Coordinates of C-alpha atoms in Angstrom, one line a residue:
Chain A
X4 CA 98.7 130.3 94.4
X5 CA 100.3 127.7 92.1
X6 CA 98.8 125.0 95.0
X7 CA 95.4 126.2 93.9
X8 CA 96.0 126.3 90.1
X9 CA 97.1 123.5 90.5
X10 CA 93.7 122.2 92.3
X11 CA 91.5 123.7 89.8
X12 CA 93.6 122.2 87.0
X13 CA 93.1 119.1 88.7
X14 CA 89.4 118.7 89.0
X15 CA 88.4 119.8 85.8
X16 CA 90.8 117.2 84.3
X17 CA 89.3 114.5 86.5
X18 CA 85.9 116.0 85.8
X19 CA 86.6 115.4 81.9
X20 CA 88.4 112.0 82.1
X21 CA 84.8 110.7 84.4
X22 CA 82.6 111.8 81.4
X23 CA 84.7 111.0 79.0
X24 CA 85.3 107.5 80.2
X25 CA 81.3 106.9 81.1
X26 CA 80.8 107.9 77.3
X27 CA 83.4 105.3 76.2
X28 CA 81.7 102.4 78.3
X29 CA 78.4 103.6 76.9
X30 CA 80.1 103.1 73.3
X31 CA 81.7 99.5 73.7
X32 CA 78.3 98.7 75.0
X33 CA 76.9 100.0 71.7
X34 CA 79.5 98.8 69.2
X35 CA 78.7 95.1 70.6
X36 CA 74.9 96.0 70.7
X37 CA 75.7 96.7 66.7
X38 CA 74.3 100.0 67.5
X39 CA 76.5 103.3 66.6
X40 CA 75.9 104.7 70.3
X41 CA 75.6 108.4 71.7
X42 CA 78.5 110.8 71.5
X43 CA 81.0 110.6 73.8
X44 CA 80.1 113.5 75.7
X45 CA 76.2 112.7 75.5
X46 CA 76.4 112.5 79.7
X47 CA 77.8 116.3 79.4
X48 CA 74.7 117.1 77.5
X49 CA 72.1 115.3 79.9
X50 CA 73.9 116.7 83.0
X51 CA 73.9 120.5 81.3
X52 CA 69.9 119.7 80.3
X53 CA 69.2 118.4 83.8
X54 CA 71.1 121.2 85.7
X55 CA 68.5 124.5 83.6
X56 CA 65.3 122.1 84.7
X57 CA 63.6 122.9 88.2
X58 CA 63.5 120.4 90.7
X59 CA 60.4 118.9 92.3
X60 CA 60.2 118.2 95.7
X61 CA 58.2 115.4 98.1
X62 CA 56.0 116.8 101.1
X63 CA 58.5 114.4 103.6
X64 CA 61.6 115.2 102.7
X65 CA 64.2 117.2 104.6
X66 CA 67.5 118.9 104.4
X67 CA 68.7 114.8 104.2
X68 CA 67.5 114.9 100.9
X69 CA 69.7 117.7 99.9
X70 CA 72.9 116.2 101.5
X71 CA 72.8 113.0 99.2
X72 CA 73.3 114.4 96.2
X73 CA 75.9 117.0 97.5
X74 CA 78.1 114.7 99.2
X75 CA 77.7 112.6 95.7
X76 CA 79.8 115.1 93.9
X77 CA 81.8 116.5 96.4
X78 CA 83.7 112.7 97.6
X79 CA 85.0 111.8 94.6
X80 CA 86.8 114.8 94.1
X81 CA 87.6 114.8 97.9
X82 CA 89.4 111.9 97.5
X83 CA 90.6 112.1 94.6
X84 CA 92.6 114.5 95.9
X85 CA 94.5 111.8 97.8
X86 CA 94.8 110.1 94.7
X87 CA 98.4 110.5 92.7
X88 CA 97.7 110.2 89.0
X89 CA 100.4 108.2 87.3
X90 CA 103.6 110.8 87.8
X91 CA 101.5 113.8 89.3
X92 CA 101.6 113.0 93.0
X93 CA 98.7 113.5 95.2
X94 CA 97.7 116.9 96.3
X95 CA 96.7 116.0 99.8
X96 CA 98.4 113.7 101.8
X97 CA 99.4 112.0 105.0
X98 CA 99.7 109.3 106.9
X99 CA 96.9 106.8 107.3
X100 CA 95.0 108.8 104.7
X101 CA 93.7 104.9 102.7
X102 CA 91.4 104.9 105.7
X103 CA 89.7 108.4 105.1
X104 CA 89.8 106.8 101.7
X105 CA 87.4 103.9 102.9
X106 CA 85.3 105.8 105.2
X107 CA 84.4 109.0 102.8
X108 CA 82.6 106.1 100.8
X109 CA 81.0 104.8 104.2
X110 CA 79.9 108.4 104.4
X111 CA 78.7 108.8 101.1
X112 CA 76.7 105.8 101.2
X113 CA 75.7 106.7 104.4
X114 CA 73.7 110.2 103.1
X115 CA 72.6 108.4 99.4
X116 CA 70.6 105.9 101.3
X117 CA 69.5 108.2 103.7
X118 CA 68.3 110.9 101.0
X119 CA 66.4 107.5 99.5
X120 CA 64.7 106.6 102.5
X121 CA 63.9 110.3 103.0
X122 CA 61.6 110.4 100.8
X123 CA 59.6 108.0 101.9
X124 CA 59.0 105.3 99.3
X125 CA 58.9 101.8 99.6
X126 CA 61.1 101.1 96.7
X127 CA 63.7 103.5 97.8
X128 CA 63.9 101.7 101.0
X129 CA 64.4 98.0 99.2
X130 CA 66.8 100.2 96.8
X131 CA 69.3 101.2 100.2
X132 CA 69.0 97.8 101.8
X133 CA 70.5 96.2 98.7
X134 CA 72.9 99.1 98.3
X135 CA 73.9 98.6 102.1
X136 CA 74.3 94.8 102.1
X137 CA 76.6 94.5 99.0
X138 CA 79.0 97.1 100.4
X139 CA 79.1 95.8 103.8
X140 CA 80.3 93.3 102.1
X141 CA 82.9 95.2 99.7
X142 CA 84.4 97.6 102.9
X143 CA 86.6 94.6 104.0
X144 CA 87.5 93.7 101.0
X145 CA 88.7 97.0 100.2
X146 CA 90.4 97.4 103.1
X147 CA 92.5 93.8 103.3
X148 CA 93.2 95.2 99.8
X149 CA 95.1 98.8 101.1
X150 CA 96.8 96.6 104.4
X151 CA 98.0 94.3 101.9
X152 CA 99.4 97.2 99.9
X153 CA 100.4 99.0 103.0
X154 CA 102.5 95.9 104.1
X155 CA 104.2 95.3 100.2
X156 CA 105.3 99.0 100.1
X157 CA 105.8 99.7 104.1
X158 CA 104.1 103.0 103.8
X159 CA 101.0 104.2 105.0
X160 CA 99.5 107.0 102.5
X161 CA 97.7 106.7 99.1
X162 CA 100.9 108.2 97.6
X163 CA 104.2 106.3 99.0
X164 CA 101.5 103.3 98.0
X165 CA 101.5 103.3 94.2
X166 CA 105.3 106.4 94.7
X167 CA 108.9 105.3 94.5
X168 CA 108.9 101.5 96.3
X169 CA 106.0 100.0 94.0
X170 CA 108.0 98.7 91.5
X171 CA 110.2 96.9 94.2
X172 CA 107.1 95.7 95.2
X173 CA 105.5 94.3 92.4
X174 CA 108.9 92.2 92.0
X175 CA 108.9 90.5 95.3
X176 CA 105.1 90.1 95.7
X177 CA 103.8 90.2 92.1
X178 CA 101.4 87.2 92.9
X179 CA 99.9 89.1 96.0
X180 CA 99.5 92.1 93.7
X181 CA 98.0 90.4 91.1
X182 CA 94.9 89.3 93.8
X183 CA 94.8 93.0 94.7
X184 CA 94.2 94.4 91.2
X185 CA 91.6 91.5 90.9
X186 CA 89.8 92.5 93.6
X187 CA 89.8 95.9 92.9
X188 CA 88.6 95.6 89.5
X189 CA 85.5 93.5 91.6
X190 CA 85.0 97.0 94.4
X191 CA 84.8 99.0 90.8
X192 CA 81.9 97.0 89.3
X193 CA 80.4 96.5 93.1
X194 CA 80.8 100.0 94.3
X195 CA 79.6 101.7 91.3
X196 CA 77.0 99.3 90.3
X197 CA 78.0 97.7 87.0
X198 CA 76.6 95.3 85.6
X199 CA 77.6 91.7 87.1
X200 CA 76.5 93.5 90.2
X201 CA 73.9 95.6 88.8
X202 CA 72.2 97.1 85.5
X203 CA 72.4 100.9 85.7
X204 CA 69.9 100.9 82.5
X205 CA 67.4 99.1 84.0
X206 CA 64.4 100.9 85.2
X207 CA 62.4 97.9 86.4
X208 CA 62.0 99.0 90.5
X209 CA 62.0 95.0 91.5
X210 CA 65.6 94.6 90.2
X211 CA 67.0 97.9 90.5
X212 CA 70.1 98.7 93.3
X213 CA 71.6 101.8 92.9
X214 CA 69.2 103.4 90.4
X215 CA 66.1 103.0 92.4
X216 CA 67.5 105.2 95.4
X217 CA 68.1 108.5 93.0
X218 CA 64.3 108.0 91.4
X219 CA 63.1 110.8 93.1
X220 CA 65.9 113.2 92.5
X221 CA 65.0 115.4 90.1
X222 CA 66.8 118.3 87.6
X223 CA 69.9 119.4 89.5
X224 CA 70.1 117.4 92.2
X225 CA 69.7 114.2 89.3
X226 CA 72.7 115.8 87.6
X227 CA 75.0 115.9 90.9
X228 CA 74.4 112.5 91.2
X229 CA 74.8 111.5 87.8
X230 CA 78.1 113.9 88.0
X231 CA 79.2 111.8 91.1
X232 CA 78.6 108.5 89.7
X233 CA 80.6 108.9 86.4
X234 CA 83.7 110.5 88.8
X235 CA 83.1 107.4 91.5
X236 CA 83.6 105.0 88.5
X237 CA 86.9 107.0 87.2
X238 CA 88.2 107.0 90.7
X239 CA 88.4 103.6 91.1
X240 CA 90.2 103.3 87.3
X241 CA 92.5 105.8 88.3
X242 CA 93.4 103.6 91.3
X243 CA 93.5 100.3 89.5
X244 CA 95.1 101.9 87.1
X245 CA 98.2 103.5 89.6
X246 CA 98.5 99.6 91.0
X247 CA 98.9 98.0 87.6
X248 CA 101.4 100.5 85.3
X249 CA 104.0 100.7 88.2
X250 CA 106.7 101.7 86.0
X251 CA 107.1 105.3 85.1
X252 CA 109.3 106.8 82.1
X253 CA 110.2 109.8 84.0
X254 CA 108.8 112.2 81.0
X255 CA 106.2 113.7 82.6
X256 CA 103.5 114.1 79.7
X257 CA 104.2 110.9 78.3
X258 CA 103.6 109.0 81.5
X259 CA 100.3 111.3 81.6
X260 CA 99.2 110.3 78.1
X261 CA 100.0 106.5 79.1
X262 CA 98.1 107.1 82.6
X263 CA 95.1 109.0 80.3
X264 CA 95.0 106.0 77.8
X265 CA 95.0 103.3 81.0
X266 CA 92.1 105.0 82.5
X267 CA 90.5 105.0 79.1
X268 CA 91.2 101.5 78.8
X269 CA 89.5 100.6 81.8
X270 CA 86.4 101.9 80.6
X271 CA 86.7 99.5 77.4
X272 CA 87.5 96.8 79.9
X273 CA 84.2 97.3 81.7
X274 CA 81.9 98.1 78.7
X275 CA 83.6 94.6 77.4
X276 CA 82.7 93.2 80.8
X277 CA 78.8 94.6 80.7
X278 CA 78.7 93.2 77.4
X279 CA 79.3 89.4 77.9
X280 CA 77.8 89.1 81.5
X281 CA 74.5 89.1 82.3
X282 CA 73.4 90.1 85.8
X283 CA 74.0 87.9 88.1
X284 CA 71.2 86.4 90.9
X285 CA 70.9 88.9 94.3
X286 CA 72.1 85.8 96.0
X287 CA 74.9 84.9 93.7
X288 CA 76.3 88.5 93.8
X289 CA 76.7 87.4 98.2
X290 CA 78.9 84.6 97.2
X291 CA 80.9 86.4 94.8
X292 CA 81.7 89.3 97.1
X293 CA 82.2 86.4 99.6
X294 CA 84.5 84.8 97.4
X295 CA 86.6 88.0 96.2
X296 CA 86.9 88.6 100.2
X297 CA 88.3 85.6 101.1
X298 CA 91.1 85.7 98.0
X299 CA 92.2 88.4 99.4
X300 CA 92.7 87.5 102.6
X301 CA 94.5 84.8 100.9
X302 CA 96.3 87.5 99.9
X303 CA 97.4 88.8 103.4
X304 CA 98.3 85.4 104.6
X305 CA 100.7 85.3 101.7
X306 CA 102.5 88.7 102.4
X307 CA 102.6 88.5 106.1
X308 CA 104.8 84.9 105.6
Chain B
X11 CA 113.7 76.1 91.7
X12 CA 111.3 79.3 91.6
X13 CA 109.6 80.3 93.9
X14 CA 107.2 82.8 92.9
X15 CA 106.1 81.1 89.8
X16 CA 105.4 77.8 92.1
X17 CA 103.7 80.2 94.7
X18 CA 101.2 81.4 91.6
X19 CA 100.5 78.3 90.9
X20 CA 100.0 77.2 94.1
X21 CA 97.2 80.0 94.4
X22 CA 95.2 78.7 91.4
X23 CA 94.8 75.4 93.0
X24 CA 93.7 77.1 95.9
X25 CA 91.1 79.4 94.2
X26 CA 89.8 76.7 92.1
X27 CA 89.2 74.8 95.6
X28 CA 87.1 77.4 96.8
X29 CA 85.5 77.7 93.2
X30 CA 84.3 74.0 93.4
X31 CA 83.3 74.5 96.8
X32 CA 81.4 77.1 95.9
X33 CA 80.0 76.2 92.5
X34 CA 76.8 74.3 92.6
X35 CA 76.8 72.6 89.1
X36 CA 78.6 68.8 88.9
X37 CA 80.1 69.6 85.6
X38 CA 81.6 72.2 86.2
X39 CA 83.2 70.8 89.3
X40 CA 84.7 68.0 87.0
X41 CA 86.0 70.6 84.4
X42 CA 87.4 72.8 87.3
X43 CA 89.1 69.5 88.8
X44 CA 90.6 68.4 85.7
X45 CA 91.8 72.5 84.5
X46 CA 93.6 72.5 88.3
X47 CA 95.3 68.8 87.4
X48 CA 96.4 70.5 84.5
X49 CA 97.8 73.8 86.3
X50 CA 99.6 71.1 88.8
X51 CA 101.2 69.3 86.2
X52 CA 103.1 72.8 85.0
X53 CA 104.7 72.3 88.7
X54 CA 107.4 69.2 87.6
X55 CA 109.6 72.1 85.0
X56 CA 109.9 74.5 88.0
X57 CA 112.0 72.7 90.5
X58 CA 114.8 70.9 88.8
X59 CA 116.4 70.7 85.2
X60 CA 113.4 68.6 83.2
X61 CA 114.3 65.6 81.8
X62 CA 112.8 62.7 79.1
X63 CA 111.1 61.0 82.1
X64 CA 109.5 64.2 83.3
X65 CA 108.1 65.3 79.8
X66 CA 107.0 61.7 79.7
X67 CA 104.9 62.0 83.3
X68 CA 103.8 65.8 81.8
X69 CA 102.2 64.1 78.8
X70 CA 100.6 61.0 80.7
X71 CA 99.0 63.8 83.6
X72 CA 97.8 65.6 81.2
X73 CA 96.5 62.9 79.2
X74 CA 94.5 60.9 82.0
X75 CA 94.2 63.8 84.9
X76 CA 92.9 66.7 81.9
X77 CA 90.9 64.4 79.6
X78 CA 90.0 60.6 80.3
X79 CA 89.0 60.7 84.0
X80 CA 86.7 63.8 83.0
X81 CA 85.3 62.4 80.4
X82 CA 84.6 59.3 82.6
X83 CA 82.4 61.3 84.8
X84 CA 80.6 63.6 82.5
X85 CA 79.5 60.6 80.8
X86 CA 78.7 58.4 84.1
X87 CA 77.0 62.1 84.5
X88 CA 75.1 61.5 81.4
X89 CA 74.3 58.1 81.5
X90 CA 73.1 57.6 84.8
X91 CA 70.8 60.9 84.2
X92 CA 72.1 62.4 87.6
X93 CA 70.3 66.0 88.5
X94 CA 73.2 68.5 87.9
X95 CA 72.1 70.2 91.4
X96 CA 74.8 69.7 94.1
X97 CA 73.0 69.3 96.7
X98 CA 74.7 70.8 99.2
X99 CA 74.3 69.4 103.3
X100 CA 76.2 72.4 104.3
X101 CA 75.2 75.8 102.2
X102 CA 78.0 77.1 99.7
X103 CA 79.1 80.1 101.4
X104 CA 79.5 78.6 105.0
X105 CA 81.4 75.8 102.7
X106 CA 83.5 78.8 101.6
X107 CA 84.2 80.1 104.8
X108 CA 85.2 76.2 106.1
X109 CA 87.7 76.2 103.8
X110 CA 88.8 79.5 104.4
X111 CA 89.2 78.5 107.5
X112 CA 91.1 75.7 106.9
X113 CA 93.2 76.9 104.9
X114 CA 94.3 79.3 107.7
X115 CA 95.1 76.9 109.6
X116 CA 97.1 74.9 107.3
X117 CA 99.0 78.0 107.1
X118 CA 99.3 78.4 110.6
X119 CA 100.6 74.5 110.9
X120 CA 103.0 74.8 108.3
X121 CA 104.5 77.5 109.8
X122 CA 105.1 75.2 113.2
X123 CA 106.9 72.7 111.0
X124 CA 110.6 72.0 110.7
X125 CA 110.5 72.6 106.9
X126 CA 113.7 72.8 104.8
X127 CA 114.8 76.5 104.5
X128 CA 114.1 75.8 100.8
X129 CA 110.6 74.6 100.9
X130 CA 110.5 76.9 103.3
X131 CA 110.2 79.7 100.9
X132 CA 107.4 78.6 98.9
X133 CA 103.3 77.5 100.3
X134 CA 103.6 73.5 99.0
X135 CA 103.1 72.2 102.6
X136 CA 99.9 74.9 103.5
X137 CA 98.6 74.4 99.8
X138 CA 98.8 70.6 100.2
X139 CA 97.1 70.1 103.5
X140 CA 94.4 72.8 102.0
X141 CA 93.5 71.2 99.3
X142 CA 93.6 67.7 101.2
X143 CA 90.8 69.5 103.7
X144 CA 89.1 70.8 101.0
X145 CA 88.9 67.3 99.8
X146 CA 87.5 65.9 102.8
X147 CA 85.3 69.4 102.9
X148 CA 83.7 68.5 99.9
X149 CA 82.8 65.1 100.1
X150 CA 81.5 65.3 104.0
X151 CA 79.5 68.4 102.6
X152 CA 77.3 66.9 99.1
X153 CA 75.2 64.5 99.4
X154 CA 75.5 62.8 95.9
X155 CA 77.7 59.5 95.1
X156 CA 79.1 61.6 92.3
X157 CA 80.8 64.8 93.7
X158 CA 82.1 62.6 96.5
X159 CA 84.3 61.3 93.6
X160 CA 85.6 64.7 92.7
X161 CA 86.1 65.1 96.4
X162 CA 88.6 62.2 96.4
X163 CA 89.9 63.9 92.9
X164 CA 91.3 66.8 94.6
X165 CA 92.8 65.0 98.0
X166 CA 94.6 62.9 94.5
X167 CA 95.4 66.5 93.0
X168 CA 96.8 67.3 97.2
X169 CA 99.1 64.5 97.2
X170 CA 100.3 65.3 94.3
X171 CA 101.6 68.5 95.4
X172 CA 103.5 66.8 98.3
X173 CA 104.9 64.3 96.2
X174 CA 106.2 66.5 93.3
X175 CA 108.3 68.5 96.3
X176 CA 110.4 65.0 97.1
X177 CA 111.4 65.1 93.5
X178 CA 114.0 62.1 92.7
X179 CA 114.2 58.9 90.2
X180 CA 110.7 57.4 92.8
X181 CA 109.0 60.2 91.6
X182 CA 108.0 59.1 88.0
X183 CA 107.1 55.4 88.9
X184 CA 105.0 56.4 92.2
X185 CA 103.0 59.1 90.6
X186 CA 102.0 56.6 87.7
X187 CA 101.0 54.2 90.0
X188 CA 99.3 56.6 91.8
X189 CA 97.8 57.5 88.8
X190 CA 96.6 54.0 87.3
X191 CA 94.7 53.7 91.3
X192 CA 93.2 56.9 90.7
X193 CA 91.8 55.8 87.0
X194 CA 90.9 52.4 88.5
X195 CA 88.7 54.4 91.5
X196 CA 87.3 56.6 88.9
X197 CA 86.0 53.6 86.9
X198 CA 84.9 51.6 89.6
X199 CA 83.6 54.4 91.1
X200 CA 81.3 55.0 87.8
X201 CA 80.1 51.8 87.1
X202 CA 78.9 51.8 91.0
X203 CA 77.3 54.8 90.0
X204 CA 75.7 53.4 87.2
X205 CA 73.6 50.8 89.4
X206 CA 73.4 53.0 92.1
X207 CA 71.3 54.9 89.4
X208 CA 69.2 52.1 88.0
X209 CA 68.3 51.0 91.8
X210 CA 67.8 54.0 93.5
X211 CA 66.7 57.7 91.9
X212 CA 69.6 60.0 91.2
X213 CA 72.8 58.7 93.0
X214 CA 72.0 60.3 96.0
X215 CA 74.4 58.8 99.0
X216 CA 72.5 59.1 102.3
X217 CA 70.2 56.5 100.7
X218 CA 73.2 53.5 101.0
X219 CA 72.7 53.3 104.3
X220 CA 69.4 51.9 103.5
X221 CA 71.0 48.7 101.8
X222 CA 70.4 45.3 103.0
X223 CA 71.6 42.1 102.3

């Protein structure tokens, strides 16, 4: 019983923390746009307005088209589940679980592009070719990332990663764990389509990645996604954020307010981040993931010395 | 002697290889050279107790590796109107993965030498014969006079690695010597440019082979 208190608890905290941080990025964006910005909680708003319209369907499309938008809401919180937030450890784990990790965002990926090509519009398919190019490129890096923290702590679940032996860890390989955060702040702007990598508020179909594949999803099934997107994003703060604060205080609420406030920060550091880049070229976005893979496979050459 | 803080260090001057390699404007090759001449200079205060000399071969690195033999080249840049493009024989991401490669196996050779147990502990010997590949990398790979120059730059910034492991009283004389040949190639090297320019168009190298007496 407590297990599934606990559970519920659980998601509707991360639930909160995703739109709140989304509305924070969309703020910092503002504030150096010398606008004032929507509320915080504006995405709550759109996804409550999108979720009471109906939803209009395409002659071609299947059941596919259904599972896209499902699986976007439902793999964050899978896997977040294997996630331990700052002192609250994870409430699934085992052994080998930073693989299901990886893989429930190969199968995510896997059912967005198909529910874009399912449809059967060009632009869709040009949308899920980008889409599956740049993270073919950011799966390796993501996984060199967990072997490398797999080897530092020798352990091999998401929670003995960033548990008891990460402090040790950080002392006797702080330079390897310093690539690690690096690149994982790169998978966060590459998986989830910020804006180096991508511009989520662009709507011109030539340059769009990740928007162009959800243009047909309408009402509801817009809102899942748009759910599943702001939760992807917070995922990957949540872990960035469990890599860099190793130390823990021991006072449980306190090292949830700090853990709260990191995530939050995070957000700032990307809205910062969309605010002084400009997108980069489709080729140059190759060379960077490229470049962010081979550091950290620097990275395992320097931990396996 | 620390070795993590040397092993950071180390790192940069690795990643800002692979940044040149990578980058495909001149200038910024010549500001990314001279910021990781800097970074290597930081090496002398963590192996021994520093001394007057060593503060003395600090300022003097800094001095001619961070400012003057940059602003050489920007200016020979300038002057001889070179095109900022690279020009790149082999493409920049196959250049990457070269000199991934290489540093591998610079690794992997390191590890087969009988190194001190104290040098042992930190990545000087892979780093140097890393950067000395990259180097080599970048000047077999660009076809203009110019980046052949920061080519030779970083093999300088390589040896320099080595040499600031065999600390001792040589140390201070060697490396300024080293230092005044690597000014002298610089400026040589730019007023070659310089002509190159005003004979052929835009410094590009294949087009020496073409010179008769």
């Amino acid at each position: 019983m407590q297990d599934i208190i606990y559970l519920i608890f659980g998601t509707l905290f991360f639930f909160m923390l995703s739109i709140v941080n989304l509305g924070i990025i969309i703020k910092v964006k503002a504030f150096f746009g010398g606008r004032y910005g929507v509320p915080i909680f504006q995405k709550m708003y759109d996804i409550l307005k999108l979720w009471q319209k109906s939803i209009k369907l395409s002659q071609t499309t299947s059941w596919v088209f259904f599972a896209g938008p499902l699986l976007a809401t439902i793999v964050p919180v899978f896997c977040f589940l294997f996630l331990p937030f700052v002192a609250f450890p994870s409430i699934l784990s085992f052994d080998g679980d930073f693989l299901l990790f990886v893989y429930m965002f190969g199968l995510l990926r896997f059912f967005t592009t198909s529910s874009a090509l399912d449809t059967g519009s060009s632009f869709e398919g040009m949308g899920s070719a980008r889409e599956l190019t740049f993270s073919f490129l950011v799966e390796p890096i993501m996984f060199v990332c967990f072997i490398i923290l797999a080897k530092g702590t020798s352990s091999l679940s998401l929670e003995d990663f960033f548990g008891y032996n990460i402090l040790d860890a950080w002392s006797d390989y702080s330079t390897v764990f310093g690539i690690v955060v690096v690149c994982f702040f790169v998978i966060m702007l590459a998986e989830n389509s910020r804006i180096p990598f991508d511009d989520p508020a662009t709507h011109l179909e030539l340059t769009m990645t990740h928007e162009v594949m959800v243009l047909d999803h309408s009402g509801p099934l817009l809102a899942s996604i748009l759910v599943g997107s702001a939760m992807k994003l917070t995922l990957f703060a949540i872990l960035i954020v469990d890599l860099a604060i190793p130390f823990k205080t021991g006072i449980l609420p306190l090292d949830t307010t700090i853990g709260i406030f990191a995530v939050l920060g995070m957000g700032v550091v990307v809205g910062i981040t969309e605010s002084v880049m400009a997108r980069l070229r489709l080729t140059d976005i190759k060379k960077i993931l490229m470049g962010t893979l081979i550091i950290s496979l620097f990275g395992i050459i320097l931990i396996s010395r | 002697m620390n070795p993590s803080s040397i092993n950071t260090i180390l790192l940069f001057v690795l990643l800002i290889n692979m940044f040149i390699l990578g980058s495909n404007r001149i200038i910024t090759a010549i500001k990314a050279v001279a910021i990781q001449g800097v970074i290597l200079a930081f090496l002398a205060f963590f192996f021994k107790e520093t001394t007057d000399s060593d503060a003395f071969l600090f300022i003097i690195i800094i001095a001619v590796k961070g400012f003057i033999i940059p602003y050489l080249l920007i200016k020979v840049t300038k002057m001889a109107d070179i095109n900022q493009e690279m020009t790149p024989l082999i493409g920049y991401v196959p250049t990457m993965f070269i000199d991934a490669l290489s540093v591998f196996l610079s690794f992997f050779v390191a590890s087969k030498l009988p190194l001190l147990p104290a040098h042992q502990e930190t990545i000087i010997v892979p780093v140097f014969f890393a950067t000395l590949m990259s180097g080599m990398l970048l000047i077999i790979s660009r076809q203009k006079a110019i980046t052949q120059v920061v080519g030779y730059l970083i093999m300088e910034n390589g040896v320099f690695i080595l040499s600031s492991m065999l600390t001792g009283s040589v140390t201070l004389l060697a490396e300024i010597g080293v230092l005044l040949d690597v000014l002298a190639g610089v400026f040589i090297m730019g007023i070659m440019l310089n002509h190159i320019a005003t004979t052929f168009e835009k410094g590009d190298a294949v087009k020496l082979t073409s010179l008769r007496e």
